[in-house]
Tab-separated table of C-alpha atoms in Angstrom:
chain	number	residue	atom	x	y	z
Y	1	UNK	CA	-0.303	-1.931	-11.696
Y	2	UNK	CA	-2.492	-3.172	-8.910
Y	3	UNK	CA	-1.950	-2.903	-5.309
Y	4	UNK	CA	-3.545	-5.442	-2.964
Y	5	UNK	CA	-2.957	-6.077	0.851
Y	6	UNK	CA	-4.003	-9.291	3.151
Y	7	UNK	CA	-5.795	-7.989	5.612
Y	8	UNK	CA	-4.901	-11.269	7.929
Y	9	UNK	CA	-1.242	-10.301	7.860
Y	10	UNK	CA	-0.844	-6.256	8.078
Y	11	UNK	CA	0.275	-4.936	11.103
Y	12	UNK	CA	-1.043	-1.392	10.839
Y	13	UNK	CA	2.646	-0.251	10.890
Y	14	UNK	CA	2.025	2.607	8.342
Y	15	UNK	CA	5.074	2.155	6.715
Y	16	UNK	CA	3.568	2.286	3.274
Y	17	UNK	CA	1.483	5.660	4.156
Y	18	UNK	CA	4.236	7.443	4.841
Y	19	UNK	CA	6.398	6.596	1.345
Y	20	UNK	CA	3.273	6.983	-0.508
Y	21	UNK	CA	0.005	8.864	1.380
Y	22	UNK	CA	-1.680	9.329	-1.683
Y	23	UNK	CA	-2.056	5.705	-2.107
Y	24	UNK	CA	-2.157	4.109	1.677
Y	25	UNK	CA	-4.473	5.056	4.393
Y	26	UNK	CA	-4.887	3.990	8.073
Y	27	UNK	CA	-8.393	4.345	9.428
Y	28	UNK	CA	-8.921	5.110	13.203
Y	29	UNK	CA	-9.557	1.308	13.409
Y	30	UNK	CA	-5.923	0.219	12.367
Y	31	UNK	CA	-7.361	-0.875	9.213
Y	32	UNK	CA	-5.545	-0.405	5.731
Y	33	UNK	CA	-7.417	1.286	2.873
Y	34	UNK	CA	-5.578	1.349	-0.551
Y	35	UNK	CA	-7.024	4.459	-1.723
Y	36	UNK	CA	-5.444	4.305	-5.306
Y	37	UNK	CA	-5.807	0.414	-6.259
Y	38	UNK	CA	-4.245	1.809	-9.748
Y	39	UNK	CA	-1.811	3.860	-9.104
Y	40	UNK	CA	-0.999	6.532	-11.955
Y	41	UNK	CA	2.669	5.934	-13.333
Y	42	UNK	CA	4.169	8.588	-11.980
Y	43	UNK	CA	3.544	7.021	-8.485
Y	44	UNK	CA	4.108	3.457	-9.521
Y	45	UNK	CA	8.212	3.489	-8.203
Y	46	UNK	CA	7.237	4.946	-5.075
Y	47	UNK	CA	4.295	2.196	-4.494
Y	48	UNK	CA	6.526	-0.150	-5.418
Y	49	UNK	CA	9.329	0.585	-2.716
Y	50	UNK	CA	6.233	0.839	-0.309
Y	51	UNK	CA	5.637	-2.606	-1.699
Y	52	UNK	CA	8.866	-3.763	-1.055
Y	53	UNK	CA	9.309	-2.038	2.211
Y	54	UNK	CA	6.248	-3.820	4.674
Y	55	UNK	CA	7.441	-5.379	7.168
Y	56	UNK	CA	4.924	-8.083	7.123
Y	57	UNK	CA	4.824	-8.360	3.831
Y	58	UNK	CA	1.141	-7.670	3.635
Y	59	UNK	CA	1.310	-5.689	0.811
Y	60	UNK	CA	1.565	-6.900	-3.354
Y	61	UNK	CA	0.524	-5.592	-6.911
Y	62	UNK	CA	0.430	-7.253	-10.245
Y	63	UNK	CA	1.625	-5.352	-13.161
Protein backbone atom coordinates (compact mmCIF):
# COMPACT_ATOMS: atom_id res chain seq x y z
CA UNK A 1 0.00 0.00 0.00
CA UNK A 2 0.74 3.58 -0.85
CA UNK A 3 -0.76 6.60 0.55
CA UNK A 4 -0.81 9.81 -1.50
CA UNK A 5 -2.70 13.18 -0.87
CA UNK A 6 -3.44 16.27 -3.44
CA UNK A 7 -2.18 18.92 -1.92
CA UNK A 8 -4.70 21.32 -4.12
CA UNK A 9 -7.68 19.71 -2.42
CA UNK A 10 -6.85 19.00 1.50
CA UNK A 11 -8.37 21.08 3.85
CA UNK A 12 -6.01 20.65 6.78
CA UNK A 13 -9.00 19.11 8.68
CA UNK A 14 -6.79 16.48 10.48
CA UNK A 15 -9.18 13.96 10.27
CA UNK A 16 -6.74 11.37 9.07
CA UNK A 17 -4.09 12.30 12.00
CA UNK A 18 -6.23 11.56 14.47
CA UNK A 19 -7.37 7.74 13.17
CA UNK A 20 -3.87 7.15 12.30
CA UNK A 21 -0.92 9.72 13.87
CA UNK A 22 1.67 7.47 13.05
CA UNK A 23 1.02 7.91 9.47
CA UNK A 24 -0.53 11.69 9.04
CA UNK A 25 1.03 14.84 10.18
CA UNK A 26 -0.05 18.54 10.15
CA UNK A 27 2.81 21.01 10.09
CA UNK A 28 2.37 24.49 11.76
CA UNK A 29 1.71 25.64 8.14
CA UNK A 30 -1.58 23.55 7.63
CA UNK A 31 0.34 21.42 5.39
CA UNK A 32 -0.10 17.49 5.24
CA UNK A 33 2.98 15.27 5.58
CA UNK A 34 2.38 11.46 5.07
CA UNK A 35 5.00 10.34 7.31
CA UNK A 36 4.62 6.53 6.50
CA UNK A 37 4.03 6.54 2.52
CA UNK A 38 4.11 2.52 3.17
CA UNK A 39 2.36 1.81 5.80
CA UNK A 40 3.31 -1.59 7.66
CA UNK A 41 0.24 -4.09 7.52
CA UNK A 42 -0.70 -3.92 10.72
CA UNK A 43 -1.68 -0.21 10.12
CA UNK A 44 -2.98 -0.69 6.62
CA UNK A 45 -7.07 -1.02 7.94
CA UNK A 46 -6.69 1.91 9.98
CA UNK A 47 -5.06 4.05 6.93
CA UNK A 48 -7.51 2.83 4.97
CA UNK A 49 -10.64 4.11 7.05
CA UNK A 50 -8.50 7.40 7.29
CA UNK A 51 -8.60 7.01 3.55
CA UNK A 52 -12.06 6.62 3.37
CA UNK A 53 -12.92 9.09 6.01
CA UNK A 54 -11.46 12.80 4.38
CA UNK A 55 -13.78 14.92 3.90
CA UNK A 56 -12.33 16.33 0.81
CA UNK A 57 -11.32 13.43 -0.41
CA UNK A 58 -7.73 14.49 -0.65
CA UNK A 59 -6.41 11.48 0.43
CA UNK A 60 -5.75 7.83 -1.83
CA UNK A 61 -3.33 4.74 -1.86
CA UNK A 62 -2.74 2.06 -4.38
CA UNK A 63 -2.35 -1.40 -3.18
Amino acid sequence: MKVKVDELVCEANAVCMGLAPEVFELDDDDQLHILLPEPPPEMQDRVRHAVRSCPKAALSFEE
